[in-house]
Short mmCIF file of C-alpha atoms in Angstrom, two decimals:
data_model
loop_
_atom_site.label_atom_id
_atom_site.label_comp_id
_atom_site.label_asym_id
_atom_site.label_seq_id
_atom_site.Cartn_x
_atom_site.Cartn_y
_atom_site.Cartn_z
CA MET A 1 29.25 -89.21 27.06
CA GLU A 2 29.66 -92.95 26.08
CA GLY A 3 26.95 -92.75 23.27
CA ILE A 4 28.75 -89.48 21.88
CA SER A 5 32.10 -90.95 21.95
CA GLU A 6 30.96 -94.23 20.13
CA VAL A 7 29.57 -91.87 17.47
CA ALA A 8 32.66 -89.95 17.05
CA LYS A 9 34.79 -93.10 16.82
CA SER A 10 32.47 -94.55 14.01
CA LYS A 11 32.85 -91.20 12.37
CA GLN A 12 28.91 -90.98 12.07
CA GLN A 13 26.92 -87.91 12.70
CA LEU A 14 23.76 -88.12 15.04
CA ILE A 15 20.95 -85.66 13.79
CA ILE A 16 18.11 -84.93 16.05
CA GLU A 17 14.80 -83.69 14.48
CA GLU A 18 12.24 -81.72 16.67
CA TRP A 19 8.65 -82.29 16.02
CA ASN A 20 5.55 -80.51 17.41
CA GLY A 21 1.84 -81.47 17.65
CA SER A 22 -0.68 -83.03 19.75
CA SER A 23 -1.31 -86.32 17.61
CA SER A 24 1.11 -88.70 15.96
CA THR A 25 -0.69 -88.27 12.67
CA LYS A 26 -0.35 -84.29 12.81
CA LEU A 27 3.29 -83.75 13.62
CA PHE A 28 5.04 -80.76 12.08
CA LYS A 29 8.94 -80.78 12.12
CA THR A 30 10.08 -77.43 13.65
CA ALA A 31 13.95 -77.96 13.81
CA THR A 32 16.79 -80.24 12.92
CA ILE A 33 19.97 -80.32 15.22
CA PHE A 34 23.41 -81.76 14.36
CA ALA A 35 27.00 -81.24 15.75
CA SER A 36 29.25 -81.24 12.71
CA PRO A 37 31.31 -79.38 12.23
CA SER A 38 29.81 -77.57 15.33
CA LEU A 39 26.54 -77.41 16.97
CA SER A 40 23.87 -76.33 14.53
CA ILE A 41 20.21 -75.74 14.75
CA HIS A 42 18.07 -75.31 11.55
CA ARG A 43 14.51 -74.13 12.20
CA SER A 44 11.74 -75.65 9.94
CA GLY A 45 8.67 -73.84 9.03
CA SER A 46 7.92 -70.03 9.36
CA ARG A 47 7.24 -68.29 12.66
CA PHE A 48 3.68 -67.67 11.73
CA ASN A 49 2.82 -71.09 11.12
CA HIS A 50 4.14 -71.97 14.52
CA VAL A 51 1.94 -69.42 16.17
CA TRP A 52 -1.00 -70.26 14.22
CA ARG A 53 -0.64 -73.74 15.27
CA ARG A 54 -0.49 -72.68 19.15
CA VAL A 55 -3.45 -70.52 18.63
CA LEU A 56 -5.54 -73.25 17.03
CA GLN A 57 -4.96 -75.51 19.66
CA ALA A 58 -7.02 -73.32 21.93
CA PHE A 59 -10.03 -73.88 19.91
CA VAL A 60 -9.94 -77.51 18.43
CA PRO A 61 -9.38 -80.64 20.53
CA GLU A 62 -6.15 -82.28 21.06
CA GLY A 63 -5.29 -84.74 18.14
CA PHE A 64 -7.75 -82.99 15.78
CA PRO A 65 -8.96 -83.97 13.25
CA GLY A 66 -8.24 -87.86 14.32
CA SER A 67 -9.81 -87.31 17.79
CA VAL A 68 -13.24 -86.39 16.59
CA THR A 69 -15.92 -87.77 14.19
CA PRO A 70 -16.03 -86.59 10.69
CA ASP A 71 -19.29 -84.54 11.54
CA TYR A 72 -17.68 -82.43 14.18
CA VAL A 73 -16.28 -79.73 11.79
CA PRO A 74 -19.43 -78.99 9.86
CA PHE A 75 -21.59 -79.01 12.92
CA GLN A 76 -19.22 -76.59 14.73
CA VAL A 77 -19.10 -74.22 11.76
CA TRP A 78 -22.96 -74.02 11.45
CA ASP A 79 -23.18 -73.82 15.33
CA SER A 80 -20.79 -71.01 15.67
CA LEU A 81 -22.73 -69.14 12.83
CA GLN A 82 -25.95 -69.63 14.81
CA GLY A 83 -24.50 -68.67 17.85
CA LEU A 84 -23.04 -65.52 16.30
CA SER A 85 -26.59 -64.41 15.13
CA THR A 86 -27.96 -65.03 18.54
CA TYR A 87 -25.48 -62.56 20.25
CA ILE A 88 -26.13 -59.94 17.66
CA ARG A 89 -29.77 -60.21 18.31
CA THR A 90 -29.26 -60.25 22.11
CA MET A 91 -27.97 -56.75 21.59
CA LEU A 92 -31.31 -55.40 20.05
CA SER A 93 -33.55 -57.46 22.43
CA THR A 94 -31.64 -56.28 25.48
CA GLN A 95 -31.64 -52.66 24.32
CA ALA A 96 -35.46 -52.92 24.00
CA LEU A 97 -35.89 -54.61 27.32
CA LEU A 98 -33.97 -51.89 29.20
CA SER A 99 -36.04 -49.18 27.49
CA ALA A 100 -39.22 -50.89 28.61
CA ILE A 101 -37.94 -51.10 32.19
CA GLY A 102 -37.40 -47.31 32.10
CA VAL A 103 -33.56 -47.07 31.88
CA GLY A 104 -32.97 -43.34 31.08
CA GLU A 105 -36.50 -42.16 32.10
CA LYS A 106 -36.74 -39.86 35.10
CA SER A 107 -40.02 -41.44 35.96
CA ALA A 108 -38.47 -44.85 36.26
CA THR A 109 -37.65 -45.96 39.98
CA VAL A 110 -34.70 -48.34 41.06
CA ILE A 111 -36.90 -50.79 43.08
CA GLY A 112 -39.64 -50.94 40.20
CA ALA A 113 -36.95 -52.03 37.75
CA THR A 114 -35.35 -54.47 40.32
CA PHE A 115 -38.61 -56.15 41.07
CA GLN A 116 -39.43 -56.54 37.44
CA TRP A 117 -36.06 -58.08 36.77
CA PHE A 118 -36.55 -60.36 39.69
CA LEU A 119 -39.71 -61.59 38.64
CA ARG A 120 -38.34 -62.19 35.36
CA ASP A 121 -35.49 -64.33 36.41
CA LEU A 122 -37.58 -66.30 38.96
CA THR A 123 -39.96 -67.28 36.35
CA GLY A 124 -37.12 -68.46 34.06
CA MET A 125 -35.70 -70.52 37.12
CA LEU A 126 -39.14 -72.24 37.82
CA GLY A 127 -39.61 -72.80 34.06
CA GLY A 128 -36.32 -74.64 33.91
CA VAL A 129 -37.14 -76.96 36.86
CA LEU A 130 -40.59 -77.94 35.49
CA PHE A 131 -39.14 -78.51 32.00
CA THR A 132 -36.50 -80.74 33.43
CA PHE A 133 -39.15 -82.68 35.41
CA TYR A 134 -41.47 -83.25 32.43
CA GLN A 135 -38.86 -83.68 29.68
CA GLY A 136 -35.39 -84.45 31.44
CA SER A 137 -35.27 -88.02 30.28
CA ASN A 138 -36.32 -87.62 26.78
CA LEU A 139 -33.55 -85.14 25.84
CA ASP A 140 -31.01 -87.61 25.30
CA SER A 141 -32.97 -89.85 23.02
CA ASN A 142 -33.98 -86.98 20.77
CA ALA A 143 -30.86 -84.77 20.91
CA LYS A 144 -31.40 -83.43 17.23
CA MET A 145 -35.07 -82.55 17.80
CA TRP A 146 -34.50 -81.02 20.91
CA ARG A 147 -31.44 -79.04 19.83
CA LEU A 148 -33.79 -77.42 17.26
CA VAL A 149 -36.46 -76.96 19.79
CA ALA A 150 -34.10 -75.18 22.27
CA ASP A 151 -33.00 -72.63 19.87
CA LEU A 152 -36.71 -72.07 18.59
CA MET A 153 -37.68 -71.30 22.21
CA ASN A 154 -34.71 -68.97 22.44
CA ASP A 155 -35.77 -67.04 19.38
CA LEU A 156 -39.36 -66.72 21.06
CA GLY A 157 -37.56 -65.42 24.05
CA MET A 158 -35.82 -62.74 22.39
CA LEU A 159 -39.00 -61.80 20.48
CA MET A 160 -40.79 -61.37 23.69
CA ASP A 161 -38.15 -58.88 24.95
CA LEU A 162 -38.24 -57.01 21.71
CA LEU A 163 -42.06 -56.62 21.95
CA SER A 164 -42.03 -55.57 25.61
CA PRO A 165 -41.77 -51.93 24.89
CA LEU A 166 -44.97 -52.04 22.70
CA PHE A 167 -47.06 -53.48 25.72
CA PRO A 168 -46.35 -51.45 28.62
CA SER A 169 -49.52 -52.54 30.59
CA ALA A 170 -48.66 -56.24 30.08
CA PHE A 171 -44.79 -55.74 30.39
CA ALA A 172 -44.39 -58.14 33.26
CA PHE A 173 -46.27 -60.88 31.72
CA VAL A 174 -44.35 -60.49 28.28
CA VAL A 175 -40.87 -60.60 29.76
CA CYS A 176 -41.91 -63.46 32.15
CA LEU A 177 -42.99 -65.46 29.13
CA GLY A 178 -39.68 -64.61 27.37
CA SER A 179 -37.82 -65.66 30.31
CA LEU A 180 -39.77 -68.94 30.55
CA SER A 181 -38.95 -69.76 26.94
CA ARG A 182 -35.22 -69.08 27.47
CA SER A 183 -35.33 -71.35 30.60
CA PHE A 184 -36.37 -74.13 28.23
CA THR A 185 -33.52 -73.36 25.93
CA GLY A 186 -30.88 -73.45 28.65
CA VAL A 187 -32.09 -77.00 29.89
CA ALA A 188 -32.46 -78.34 26.49
CA SER A 189 -29.45 -76.99 25.03
CA GLY A 190 -27.17 -78.01 27.80
CA ALA A 191 -28.39 -81.51 27.96
CA THR A 192 -28.25 -82.16 24.09
CA ARG A 193 -24.79 -80.64 24.01
CA ALA A 194 -23.64 -83.10 26.59
CA ALA A 195 -24.97 -85.99 24.30
CA LEU A 196 -23.36 -84.64 21.26
CA THR A 197 -19.98 -83.93 23.02
CA GLN A 198 -19.97 -87.79 23.76
CA HIS A 199 -20.88 -88.51 20.20
CA PHE A 200 -17.94 -86.65 18.86
CA ALA A 201 -15.45 -88.02 21.39
CA LEU A 202 -13.39 -90.81 19.68
CA GLN A 203 -10.54 -90.97 22.28
CA ASN A 204 -12.40 -90.53 25.59
CA ASN A 205 -11.75 -86.86 25.19
CA ALA A 206 -15.23 -85.50 25.87
CA ALA A 207 -13.75 -82.84 28.62
CA ASP A 208 -11.19 -81.67 26.09
CA ILE A 209 -14.03 -81.28 23.45
CA SER A 210 -16.42 -79.51 25.99
CA ALA A 211 -13.48 -77.07 26.94
CA LYS A 212 -12.61 -76.17 23.40
CA GLU A 213 -16.22 -75.75 22.54
CA GLY A 214 -16.45 -73.26 25.29
CA SER A 215 -13.44 -71.43 23.68
CA GLN A 216 -15.31 -71.30 20.33
CA GLU A 217 -18.41 -69.84 22.04
CA THR A 218 -16.54 -67.45 23.85
CA MET A 219 -15.07 -66.12 20.63
CA ALA A 220 -18.32 -65.87 18.84
CA THR A 221 -19.86 -64.17 21.78
CA MET A 222 -17.20 -61.64 21.68
CA ILE A 223 -17.53 -60.96 17.86
CA GLY A 224 -21.43 -61.09 18.24
CA MET A 225 -21.41 -58.62 20.90
CA ALA A 226 -19.30 -56.09 19.00
CA LEU A 227 -21.47 -56.52 15.81
CA GLY A 228 -24.46 -56.28 17.86
CA MET A 229 -23.39 -52.88 19.52
CA LEU A 230 -22.61 -51.75 16.05
CA LEU A 231 -25.93 -52.77 14.69
CA ALA A 232 -27.68 -51.26 17.78
CA ARG A 233 -26.03 -48.07 17.19
CA ILE A 234 -26.76 -47.89 13.63
CA THR A 235 -30.54 -48.67 14.01
CA ILE A 236 -31.26 -46.82 17.21
CA GLY A 237 -34.62 -44.85 16.89
CA ASN A 238 -35.55 -46.71 13.53
CA PRO A 239 -37.99 -49.38 14.43
CA PHE A 240 -38.16 -50.62 10.67
CA ALA A 241 -34.43 -51.26 10.55
CA ILE A 242 -34.52 -52.86 14.06
CA TRP A 243 -37.40 -55.23 13.10
CA PHE A 244 -35.90 -56.06 9.86
CA SER A 245 -32.53 -56.85 11.19
CA PHE A 246 -34.02 -58.96 13.96
CA LEU A 247 -36.16 -60.93 11.77
CA PHE A 248 -33.56 -61.44 9.06
CA LEU A 249 -31.06 -62.63 11.77
CA THR A 250 -33.64 -64.92 13.26
CA MET A 251 -34.55 -66.56 9.83
CA PHE A 252 -30.85 -67.12 9.32
CA HIS A 253 -30.33 -68.55 12.91
CA MET A 254 -33.10 -71.08 12.27
CA TYR A 255 -31.61 -72.03 9.06
CA ALA A 256 -28.13 -72.41 10.58
CA ASN A 257 -29.47 -74.66 13.25
CA TYR A 258 -31.22 -76.99 10.89
CA ARG A 259 -28.07 -77.31 8.85
CA ALA A 260 -26.17 -77.95 12.16
CA VAL A 261 -28.32 -80.97 13.19
CA ARG A 262 -28.70 -82.14 9.56
CA CYS A 263 -24.76 -82.61 9.69
CA LEU A 264 -24.83 -84.93 12.58
CA SER A 265 -24.47 -88.67 12.00
CA LEU A 266 -25.45 -90.05 15.31
CA ASN A 267 -24.74 -93.94 15.85
CA SER A 268 -26.75 -94.47 18.84
CA LEU A 269 -30.09 -96.21 18.50
CA ASN A 270 -33.28 -94.25 19.39
CA PHE A 271 -36.85 -94.99 18.56
CA GLN A 272 -36.85 -93.15 14.91
CA ARG A 273 -33.30 -94.70 13.77
CA SER A 274 -34.35 -98.14 15.12
CA SER A 275 -37.48 -98.02 12.97
CA ILE A 276 -35.65 -96.73 9.95
CA LEU A 277 -33.03 -99.47 10.21
CA LEU A 278 -35.42 -102.37 10.88
CA GLN A 279 -37.93 -101.40 7.89
CA GLN A 280 -34.56 -101.21 5.51
CA PHE A 281 -33.24 -104.75 6.86
CA MET A 282 -36.81 -106.41 6.67
CA GLU A 283 -36.98 -105.27 3.03
CA THR A 284 -33.45 -105.62 1.63
CA ASP A 285 -31.64 -107.62 4.34
CA GLN A 286 -29.16 -104.72 4.39
CA VAL A 287 -28.28 -102.42 7.27
CA LEU A 288 -27.74 -98.66 6.36
CA SER A 289 -24.87 -96.49 7.87
CA PRO A 290 -25.24 -93.74 10.32
CA GLU A 291 -24.59 -91.46 7.44
CA GLN A 292 -27.38 -92.80 5.66
CA VAL A 293 -29.79 -92.90 8.21
CA SER A 294 -29.02 -89.10 9.24
CA THR A 295 -30.39 -88.17 5.78
CA MET A 296 -33.61 -89.97 6.26
CA GLU A 297 -34.33 -88.83 9.95
CA HIS A 298 -37.02 -86.13 10.71
CA VAL A 299 -35.32 -83.78 13.06
CA LEU A 300 -38.36 -81.53 13.27
CA PRO A 301 -40.81 -81.85 16.37
CA MET A 302 -43.18 -84.84 16.01
CA TRP A 303 -46.39 -82.33 15.50
CA THR A 304 -44.65 -81.09 12.10
CA THR A 305 -44.69 -84.59 10.87
CA SER A 306 -48.50 -85.30 11.38
CA TRP A 307 -48.87 -85.35 7.51
CA ILE A 308 -46.43 -88.14 6.95
CA SER A 309 -47.79 -91.65 6.78
CA LYS A 310 -47.63 -93.87 10.02
CA ASP A 311 -46.39 -96.63 7.73
CA LYS A 312 -43.16 -94.59 7.10
CA LEU A 313 -42.81 -93.48 10.70
CA LEU A 314 -43.15 -97.04 12.16
CA HIS A 315 -41.94 -96.06 15.70
CA MET A 316 -45.19 -93.90 16.24
CA ARG A 317 -47.09 -97.19 16.09
CA VAL A 318 -44.86 -98.68 19.20
CA GLU A 319 -45.21 -97.84 22.84
CA LEU A 320 -42.61 -98.88 25.10
CA GLY A 321 -43.02 -99.47 28.74
CA VAL A 322 -46.84 -99.90 28.73
CA ARG A 323 -48.66 -99.79 32.25
CA VAL A 324 -50.41 -103.09 32.55
CA SER A 325 -53.34 -101.54 34.57
CA SER A 326 -53.94 -99.11 31.73
CA LEU A 327 -55.09 -101.94 29.55
CA GLY A 328 -58.87 -102.64 28.85
CA HIS A 329 -60.58 -105.76 29.83
CA GLN A 330 -60.52 -107.39 26.51
CA GLU A 331 -56.87 -106.28 25.93
CA MET A 332 -56.12 -107.81 29.24
CA MET A 333 -57.64 -111.21 28.37
CA ASP A 334 -55.95 -111.28 24.80
CA LEU A 335 -52.56 -110.61 26.52
CA LEU A 336 -53.20 -113.48 29.16
CA HIS A 337 -54.28 -115.87 26.58
CA SER A 338 -51.57 -115.10 24.01
CA SER A 339 -49.07 -115.25 26.81
CA ALA A 340 -50.20 -118.41 28.40
CA ALA A 341 -47.42 -120.54 26.95
CA ILE A 342 -44.57 -118.02 27.73
CA ASN A 343 -41.57 -118.84 29.48
CA GLU A 344 -41.25 -117.23 32.93
CA LYS A 345 -37.75 -116.08 31.86
CA ALA A 346 -39.31 -113.94 29.21
CA LYS A 347 -38.45 -110.16 29.66
CA TYR A 348 -41.13 -108.43 27.82
CA LEU A 349 -44.65 -108.92 26.58
CA LEU A 350 -46.38 -107.52 23.43
CA VAL A 351 -50.01 -106.42 23.40
CA GLU A 352 -51.89 -104.66 20.57
CA ARG A 353 -54.46 -101.84 21.40
CA LYS A 354 -56.07 -99.42 18.88
CA GLY A 355 -53.44 -100.09 16.34
CA ILE A 356 -50.69 -99.50 18.54
CA ILE A 357 -48.13 -102.11 19.58
CA GLY A 358 -47.17 -101.99 23.21
CA ALA A 359 -44.45 -103.37 24.86
CA ILE A 360 -44.79 -104.48 28.73
CA VAL A 361 -40.99 -104.64 30.07
CA HIS A 362 -40.27 -107.14 32.97
CA LYS A 363 -38.81 -105.54 36.09
CA ASP A 364 -35.69 -107.31 35.88
CA SER A 365 -34.93 -106.78 32.12
CA SER A 366 -31.41 -105.42 30.96
CA ALA A 367 -30.65 -102.72 28.39
CA ALA A 368 -30.42 -105.53 25.77
CA ASP A 369 -33.78 -106.79 26.76
CA VAL A 370 -35.31 -103.44 26.28
CA LEU A 371 -33.69 -103.11 22.92
CA GLN A 372 -34.90 -106.62 21.83
CA SER A 373 -38.64 -105.83 23.18
CA TYR A 374 -38.59 -102.58 21.02
CA ILE A 375 -37.27 -104.38 17.82
CA HIS A 376 -39.91 -107.10 18.31
CA ALA A 377 -42.71 -104.54 18.61
CA LEU A 378 -41.51 -102.87 15.52
CA VAL A 379 -41.50 -106.20 13.63
CA VAL A 380 -45.07 -106.86 14.78
CA ALA A 381 -45.98 -103.30 13.81
CA LYS A 382 -44.51 -103.80 10.48
CA MET A 383 -46.12 -107.19 9.72
CA VAL A 384 -49.55 -106.40 11.10
CA ASP A 385 -52.45 -106.60 8.51
CA GLY A 386 -55.85 -105.77 9.70
CA ASN A 387 -57.13 -108.19 12.31
CA ARG A 388 -54.54 -110.95 11.32
CA SER A 389 -52.50 -112.31 14.10
CA VAL A 390 -48.81 -111.99 13.37
CA HIS A 391 -47.21 -112.77 16.99
CA SER A 392 -46.15 -116.39 15.95
CA GLU A 393 -44.76 -114.93 12.67
CA SER A 394 -42.95 -112.31 14.26
CA GLN A 395 -41.65 -114.31 16.89
CA SER A 396 -40.17 -116.68 13.99
CA TRP A 397 -38.47 -113.72 12.60
CA MET A 398 -37.01 -112.81 15.75
CA ASP A 399 -35.71 -116.19 16.45
CA GLU A 400 -34.14 -116.38 12.62
CA LYS A 401 -33.07 -112.78 11.96
CA TYR A 402 -32.72 -110.73 15.34
CA GLU A 403 -28.99 -111.94 16.13
CA VAL A 404 -28.24 -111.46 12.48
CA PHE A 405 -29.60 -107.80 12.77
CA ILE A 406 -27.80 -107.12 15.69
CA HIS A 407 -24.37 -108.30 14.33
CA LYS A 408 -24.97 -106.28 11.12
CA LEU A 409 -25.68 -103.34 13.11
CA LYS A 410 -22.50 -103.61 15.08
CA SER A 411 -20.53 -104.21 11.93
CA SER A 412 -21.92 -101.01 10.31
CA GLY A 413 -20.70 -98.89 13.35
CA TRP A 414 -24.05 -98.76 15.42
CA LYS A 415 -23.74 -98.86 19.20
CA THR A 416 -26.14 -101.81 20.25
CA GLU A 417 -25.59 -101.69 23.99
CA ARG A 418 -28.64 -99.98 24.68
CA LEU A 419 -31.83 -98.13 23.31
CA LEU A 420 -31.91 -94.36 24.06
CA SER A 421 -35.51 -93.92 25.27
CA PRO A 422 -37.18 -91.91 28.04
CA SER A 423 -37.13 -93.70 31.40
CA LEU A 424 -39.34 -96.73 31.66
CA ILE A 425 -41.22 -95.91 34.82
CA TRP A 426 -43.85 -98.79 34.20
CA ARG A 427 -42.59 -102.36 34.55
CA ALA A 428 -44.16 -105.74 35.38
CA ASN A 429 -43.55 -109.09 36.64
CA TRP A 430 -45.24 -112.40 35.70
CA ILE A 431 -45.07 -116.06 36.75
CA THR A 432 -46.72 -119.26 35.45
CA GLU A 433 -48.74 -121.53 37.74
CA PRO A 434 -51.08 -124.63 37.13
CA LEU A 435 -54.63 -123.76 36.40
CA ASP A 436 -56.02 -125.78 39.24
CA LYS A 437 -53.76 -123.75 41.84
CA LYS A 438 -55.73 -121.45 44.03
CA ILE A 439 -54.56 -117.77 43.96
CA ASP A 440 -54.81 -115.90 47.23
#
C-alpha cells in the first residue's frame, strides 16, 4: 500500500507489462496493465499467436533457438522427413509380413504364427546384444557414420519383411534376417542419438532436447501411420504399385538421412576430424572451424572410401592402442632401441609397422595423453617418406607446435578435453634400468 500511495502522491502512473516466453531473448509482450483513470488491461498480440507459441513449446526445447546449436533445425527437419518415410513404409512391410504369417487364411494356426513371431523377436534381441558387444564403444566416436548405417540396416530389415511372402519355404529365415538387421538399427540409432543430443545442448538441456525430440517423432509417427494406411489401402492387391512406392520412399529415406548427417557440425575430436585439422594446420598453420571440417568429412562407411588415397585419409595410417605382444621381432627391437633414451614419465610410444604408425599407450595415461599420442602418430604419418626416420623430426614438431595447435583448436570452438575413440583395451608399462642390471 505504501508503494501505491507514494505513486499517487507524486501523480505518476505505474504501468506493468506482461511478457511471455521461455528465454530472455525470445519474449513476447502479451498485456499492459495500468490504473488510470481505472484499472485497465490491454492485450497485445492475437489469440492465435499465443496459442501457436504454446503449441510450439511442446516440440522445441526451452529457450529455442538460443539453447541449441545452429545445426539443430536443419538436422531435425531432415530427420523428421526420413522418419516420416520410414513409418509410411512400415505399413507396407507389416502388411506383407502379416500376409506371409497367414493372417486371414483358414489354414493358418495361432500357435504357428505365435512361434514365428517369437523366433523373429528373439533373433532381434540376440542380434542387439551381439552388436553392442562388438561395436558399442565405437558408436560415439563415429556418430555420423553409424547414424547412416543404422538407417541403412533398417531399410534392409523392411525389405526382408516385404520379401517374406515371396519365399514361403524360407519365411522364418527371411524374417529373422530382417529382425536381426533392425536390431542393429535400434542399438546404433539410440546410441548416436544420445551423442547428438549432447552436441545440440548449449545450456545443459540435453533432457529437454531429448523429450522434445520424442514429441517430434511421435507427431511424425502419427502422420506417417495415417499416410501409410492410406497408401496400403490404395496399393492393396497391386504388387507393382507396392514395390514402386516402397523403393521410391526408400531412396528418399536414404537421401534425407545423408542430408541430415551432412548438416551436423560436430565440435568433438575423433580420428577423422583430428586428421583433417592436423593436415590443414601443418600445411597452412591455420585451424579450420567445425563447420568447415563438416564439409570435408567422409560420413559413409569406411569400405566405401577404399578408392580414396590414404594420403588424404591420414587417420587410416594410424592405429591407437597397439598390443605390444602383437609386434614382430624386428619391430620389437626397433621399438626398444628407438625408445632407449625415453623418459619413464612418457605416456606413449610410437612404432611403425607395414606403413602403419602404431601408438602404444601407457597404462596410466590420461585423456589428454591419449589425444597427444594420436596427434603425434598423425604427425609421423604425415612426415614419413620411404625408409627415412622422422621420429626426431616429429618430436621437434610436437615440442614446438603441439601446444599452439591445441590452443588454436580451443579458440576455434573445438573440444580438446578428450579424443573420441573406441575403448583402449591394450595398454603397456615401461621402466628404464641400467644395462648391467640383471632382469629376473
